mmCIF file of C-alpha atoms in Angstrom:
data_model
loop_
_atom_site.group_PDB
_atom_site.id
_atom_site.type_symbol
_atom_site.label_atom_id
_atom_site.label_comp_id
_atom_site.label_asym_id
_atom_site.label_seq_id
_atom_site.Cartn_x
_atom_site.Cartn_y
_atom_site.Cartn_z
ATOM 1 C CA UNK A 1 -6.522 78.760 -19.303
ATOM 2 C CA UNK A 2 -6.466 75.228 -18.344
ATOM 3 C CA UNK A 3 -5.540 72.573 -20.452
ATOM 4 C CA UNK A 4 -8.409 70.215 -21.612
ATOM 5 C CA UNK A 5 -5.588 67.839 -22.860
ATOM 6 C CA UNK A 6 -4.588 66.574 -19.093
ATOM 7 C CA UNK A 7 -7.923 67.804 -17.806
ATOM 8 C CA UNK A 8 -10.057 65.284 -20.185
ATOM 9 C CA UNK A 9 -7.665 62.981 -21.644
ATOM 10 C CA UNK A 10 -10.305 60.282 -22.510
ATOM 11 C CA UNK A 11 -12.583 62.749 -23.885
ATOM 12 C CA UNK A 12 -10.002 64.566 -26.212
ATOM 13 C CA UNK A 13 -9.064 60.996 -27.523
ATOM 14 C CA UNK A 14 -12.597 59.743 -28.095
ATOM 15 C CA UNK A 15 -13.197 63.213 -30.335
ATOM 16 C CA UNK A 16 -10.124 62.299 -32.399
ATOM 17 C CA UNK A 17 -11.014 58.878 -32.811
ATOM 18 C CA UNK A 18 -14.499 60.279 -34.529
ATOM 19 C CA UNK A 19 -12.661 62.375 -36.544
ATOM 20 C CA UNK A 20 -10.672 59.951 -38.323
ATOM 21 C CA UNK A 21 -14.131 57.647 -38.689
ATOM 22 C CA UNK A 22 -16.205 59.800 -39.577
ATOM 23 C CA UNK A 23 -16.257 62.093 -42.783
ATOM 24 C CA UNK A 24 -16.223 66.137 -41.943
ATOM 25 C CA UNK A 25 -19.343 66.613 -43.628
ATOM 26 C CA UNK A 26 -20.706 65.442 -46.860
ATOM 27 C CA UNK A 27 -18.749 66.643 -49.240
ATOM 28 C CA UNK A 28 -16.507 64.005 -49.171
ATOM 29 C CA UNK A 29 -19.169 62.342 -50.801
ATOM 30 C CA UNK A 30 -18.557 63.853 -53.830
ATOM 31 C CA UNK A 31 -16.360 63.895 -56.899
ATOM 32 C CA UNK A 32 -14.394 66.504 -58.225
ATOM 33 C CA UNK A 33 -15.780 67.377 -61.796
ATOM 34 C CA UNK A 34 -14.633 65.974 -65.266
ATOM 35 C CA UNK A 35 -12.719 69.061 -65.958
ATOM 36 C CA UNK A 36 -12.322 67.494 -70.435
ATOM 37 C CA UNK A 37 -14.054 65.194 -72.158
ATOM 38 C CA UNK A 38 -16.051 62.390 -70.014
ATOM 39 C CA UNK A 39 -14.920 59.054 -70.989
ATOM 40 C CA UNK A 40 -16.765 56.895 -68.384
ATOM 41 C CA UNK A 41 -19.815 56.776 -66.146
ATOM 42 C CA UNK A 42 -20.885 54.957 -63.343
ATOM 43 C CA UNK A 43 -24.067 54.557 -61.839
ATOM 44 C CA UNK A 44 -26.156 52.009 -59.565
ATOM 45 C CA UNK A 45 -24.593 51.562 -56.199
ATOM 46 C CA UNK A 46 -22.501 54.014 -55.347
ATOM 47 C CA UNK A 47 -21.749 56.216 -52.745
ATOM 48 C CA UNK A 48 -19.751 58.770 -54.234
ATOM 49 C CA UNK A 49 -20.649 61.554 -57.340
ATOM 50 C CA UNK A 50 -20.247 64.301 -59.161
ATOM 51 C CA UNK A 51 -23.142 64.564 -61.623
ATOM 52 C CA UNK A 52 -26.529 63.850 -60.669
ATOM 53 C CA UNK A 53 -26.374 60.093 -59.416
ATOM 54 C CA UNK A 54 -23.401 59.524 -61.438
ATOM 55 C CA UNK A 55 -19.662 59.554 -61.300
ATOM 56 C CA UNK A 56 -18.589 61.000 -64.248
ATOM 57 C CA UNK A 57 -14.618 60.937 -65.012
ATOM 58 C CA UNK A 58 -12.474 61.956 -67.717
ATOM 59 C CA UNK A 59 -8.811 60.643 -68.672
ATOM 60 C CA UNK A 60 -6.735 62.520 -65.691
ATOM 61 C CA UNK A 61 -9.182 61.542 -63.009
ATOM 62 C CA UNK A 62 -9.012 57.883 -64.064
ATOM 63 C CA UNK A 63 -5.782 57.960 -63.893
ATOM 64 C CA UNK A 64 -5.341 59.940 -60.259
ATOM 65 C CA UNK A 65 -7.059 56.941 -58.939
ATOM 66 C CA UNK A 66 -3.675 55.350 -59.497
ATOM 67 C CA UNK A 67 -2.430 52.952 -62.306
ATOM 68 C CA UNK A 68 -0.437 49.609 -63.006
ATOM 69 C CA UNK A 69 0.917 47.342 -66.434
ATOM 70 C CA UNK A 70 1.076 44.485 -67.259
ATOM 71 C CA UNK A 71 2.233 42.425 -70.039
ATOM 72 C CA UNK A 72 -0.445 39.606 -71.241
ATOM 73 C CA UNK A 73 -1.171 37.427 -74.382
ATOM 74 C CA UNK A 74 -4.936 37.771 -75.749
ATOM 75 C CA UNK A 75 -6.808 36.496 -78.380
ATOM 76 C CA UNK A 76 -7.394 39.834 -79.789
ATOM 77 C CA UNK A 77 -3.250 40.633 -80.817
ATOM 78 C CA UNK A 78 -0.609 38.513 -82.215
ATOM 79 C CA UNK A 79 1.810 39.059 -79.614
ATOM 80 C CA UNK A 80 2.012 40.158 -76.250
ATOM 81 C CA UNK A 81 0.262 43.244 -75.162
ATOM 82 C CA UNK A 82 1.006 45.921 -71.968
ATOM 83 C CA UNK A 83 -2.002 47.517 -70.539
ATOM 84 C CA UNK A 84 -1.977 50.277 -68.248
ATOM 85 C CA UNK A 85 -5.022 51.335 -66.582
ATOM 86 C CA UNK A 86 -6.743 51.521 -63.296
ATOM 87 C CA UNK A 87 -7.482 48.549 -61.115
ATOM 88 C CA UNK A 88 -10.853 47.906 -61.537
ATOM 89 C CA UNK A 89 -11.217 46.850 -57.302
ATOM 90 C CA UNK A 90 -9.212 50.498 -56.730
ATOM 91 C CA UNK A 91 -11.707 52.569 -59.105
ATOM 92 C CA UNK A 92 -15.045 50.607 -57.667
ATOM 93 C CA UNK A 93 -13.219 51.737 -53.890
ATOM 94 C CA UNK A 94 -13.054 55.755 -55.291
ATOM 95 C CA UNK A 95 -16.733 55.498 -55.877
ATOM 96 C CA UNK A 96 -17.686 53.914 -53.157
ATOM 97 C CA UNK A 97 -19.382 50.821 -54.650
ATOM 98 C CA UNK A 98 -21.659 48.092 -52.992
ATOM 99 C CA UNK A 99 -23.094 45.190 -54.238
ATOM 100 C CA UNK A 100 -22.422 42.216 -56.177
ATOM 101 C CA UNK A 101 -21.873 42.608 -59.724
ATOM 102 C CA UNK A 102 -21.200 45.121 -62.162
ATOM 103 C CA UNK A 103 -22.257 45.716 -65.877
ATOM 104 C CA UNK A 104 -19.720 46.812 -68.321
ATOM 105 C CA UNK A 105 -21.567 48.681 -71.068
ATOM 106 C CA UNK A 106 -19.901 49.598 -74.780
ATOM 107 C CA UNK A 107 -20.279 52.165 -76.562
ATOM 108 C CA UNK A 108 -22.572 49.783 -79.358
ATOM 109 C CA UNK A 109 -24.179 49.035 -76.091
ATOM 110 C CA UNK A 110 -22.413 45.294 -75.591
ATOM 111 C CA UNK A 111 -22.838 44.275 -72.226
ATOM 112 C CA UNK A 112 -21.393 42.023 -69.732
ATOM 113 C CA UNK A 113 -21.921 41.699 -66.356
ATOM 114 C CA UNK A 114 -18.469 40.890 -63.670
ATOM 115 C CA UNK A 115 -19.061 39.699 -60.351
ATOM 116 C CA UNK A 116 -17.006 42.339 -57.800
ATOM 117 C CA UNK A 117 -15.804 39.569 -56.085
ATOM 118 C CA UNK A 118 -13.053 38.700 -58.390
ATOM 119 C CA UNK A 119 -12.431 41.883 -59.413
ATOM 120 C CA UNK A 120 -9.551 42.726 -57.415
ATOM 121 C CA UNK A 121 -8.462 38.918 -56.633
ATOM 122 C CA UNK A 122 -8.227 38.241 -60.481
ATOM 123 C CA UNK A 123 -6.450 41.542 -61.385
ATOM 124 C CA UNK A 124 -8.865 43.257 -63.970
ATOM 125 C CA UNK A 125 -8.125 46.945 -64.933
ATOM 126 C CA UNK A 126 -10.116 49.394 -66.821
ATOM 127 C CA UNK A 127 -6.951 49.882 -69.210
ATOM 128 C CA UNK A 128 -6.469 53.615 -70.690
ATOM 129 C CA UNK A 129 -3.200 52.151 -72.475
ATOM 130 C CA UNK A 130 -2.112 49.587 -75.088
ATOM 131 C CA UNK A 131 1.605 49.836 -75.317
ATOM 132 C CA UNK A 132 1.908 52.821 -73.956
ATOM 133 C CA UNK A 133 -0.207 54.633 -76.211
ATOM 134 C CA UNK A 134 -3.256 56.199 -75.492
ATOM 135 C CA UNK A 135 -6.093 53.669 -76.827
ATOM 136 C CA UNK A 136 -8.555 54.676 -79.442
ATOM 137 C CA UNK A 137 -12.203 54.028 -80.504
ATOM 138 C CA UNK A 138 -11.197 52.354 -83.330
ATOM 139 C CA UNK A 139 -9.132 50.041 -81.742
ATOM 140 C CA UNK A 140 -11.118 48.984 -78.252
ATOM 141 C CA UNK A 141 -10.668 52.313 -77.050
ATOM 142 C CA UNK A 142 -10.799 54.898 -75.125
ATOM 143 C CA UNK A 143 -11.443 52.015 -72.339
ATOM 144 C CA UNK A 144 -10.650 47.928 -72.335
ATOM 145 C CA UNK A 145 -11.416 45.557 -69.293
ATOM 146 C CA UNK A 146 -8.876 42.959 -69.438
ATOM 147 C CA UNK A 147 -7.371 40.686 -66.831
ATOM 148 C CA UNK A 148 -3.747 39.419 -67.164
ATOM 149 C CA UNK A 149 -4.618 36.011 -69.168
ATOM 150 C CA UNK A 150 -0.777 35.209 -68.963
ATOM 151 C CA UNK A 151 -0.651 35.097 -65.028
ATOM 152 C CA UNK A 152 -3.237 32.547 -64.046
ATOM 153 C CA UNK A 153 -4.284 29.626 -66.456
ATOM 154 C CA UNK A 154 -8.014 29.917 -65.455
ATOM 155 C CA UNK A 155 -7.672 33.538 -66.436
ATOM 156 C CA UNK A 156 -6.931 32.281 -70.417
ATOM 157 C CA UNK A 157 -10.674 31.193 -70.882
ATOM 158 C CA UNK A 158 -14.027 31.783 -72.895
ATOM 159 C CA UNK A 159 -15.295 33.115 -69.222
ATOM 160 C CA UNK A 160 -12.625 35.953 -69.008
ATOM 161 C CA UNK A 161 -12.526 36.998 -72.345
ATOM 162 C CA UNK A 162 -16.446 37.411 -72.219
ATOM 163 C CA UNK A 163 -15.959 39.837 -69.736
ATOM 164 C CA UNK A 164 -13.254 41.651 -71.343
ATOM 165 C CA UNK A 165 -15.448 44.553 -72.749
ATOM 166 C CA UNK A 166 -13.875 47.246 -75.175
ATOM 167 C CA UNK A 167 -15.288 50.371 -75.827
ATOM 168 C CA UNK A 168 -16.318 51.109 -72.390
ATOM 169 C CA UNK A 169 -18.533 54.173 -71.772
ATOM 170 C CA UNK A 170 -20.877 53.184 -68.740
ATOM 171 C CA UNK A 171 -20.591 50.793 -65.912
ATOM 172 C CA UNK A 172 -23.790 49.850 -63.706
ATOM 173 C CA UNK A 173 -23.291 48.747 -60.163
ATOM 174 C CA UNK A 174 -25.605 46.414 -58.628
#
């Protein structure tokens, strides 16, 4: 048999190339399922799901998306806090957001709305972790946006701290 490699070189490569662009079918679309308790949801404009025309996540898929820390001053603690959680640019990339803005939603149903755009430029995560503990309803958990305050001056302001929802349980993409 002959062998299509030296026969159609150009054609061979051209396949490949598709291969890596495009996904094998659609379900890489989707989300693997919450497999414990759900702890966030996100809906609007988004790409990829798991549950209806949501992505629903508990703690360990948050935290497959991939982590960081940092260490920040806030007006909410005395001292200096770490967080640990997921950066917010990273988890709006695993669901395959579009658009311009996104509303963080409480669990008493506060709300504020974050423009994507600064998202990843201003280093927001979706914390998880305050000190390395676990975070808990009663203290702004089970999930805190906050940006590190200490790292940029513009960052220690009425406008960032507005957006620095606790309690999260939803978050709407639009």
């Amino acid at each position: 048999m002959p062998d299509l490699r030296r026969r159609f070189p150009s054609a061979i490569a051209a396949l490949a190339a598709l291969a890596v662009i495009l996904p094998a079918n659609a379900a890489e679309d989707v989300l693997p399922a919450p497999e414990s308790e759900i702890i966030l949801v996100i809906e609007g404009n988004i790409k990829r799901k798991n549950v209806d025309e949501t992505a629903q996540f508990d703690r360990a898929m948050l935290e497959s998306i991939g982590t960081t820390s940092f260490l920040t001053s806030t007006p909410w603690y005395d001292n200096p806090v770490e967080f640990e959680g997921v950066p917010l640019d990273r988890l709006l990339d695993a669901v395959g957001a579009t658009g311009s803005e996104m509303t963080a939603v409480a669990l008493n149903d506060y709300q504020a709305t974050l423009p994507l755009s600064d998202l990843g430029e201003d280093g927001a995560v979706l914390a998880l972790k305050r000190d390395g503990k676990y975070m808990e309803i009663r203290d702004k958990g089970p999930l805190f946006i906050v940006y590190p305050y200490d790292s940029d001056s513009r960052l220690a302001a009425e406008k960032y701290y507005a957006r620095s929802v606790w309690q999260i349980s939803r978050l709407v993409v639009r």
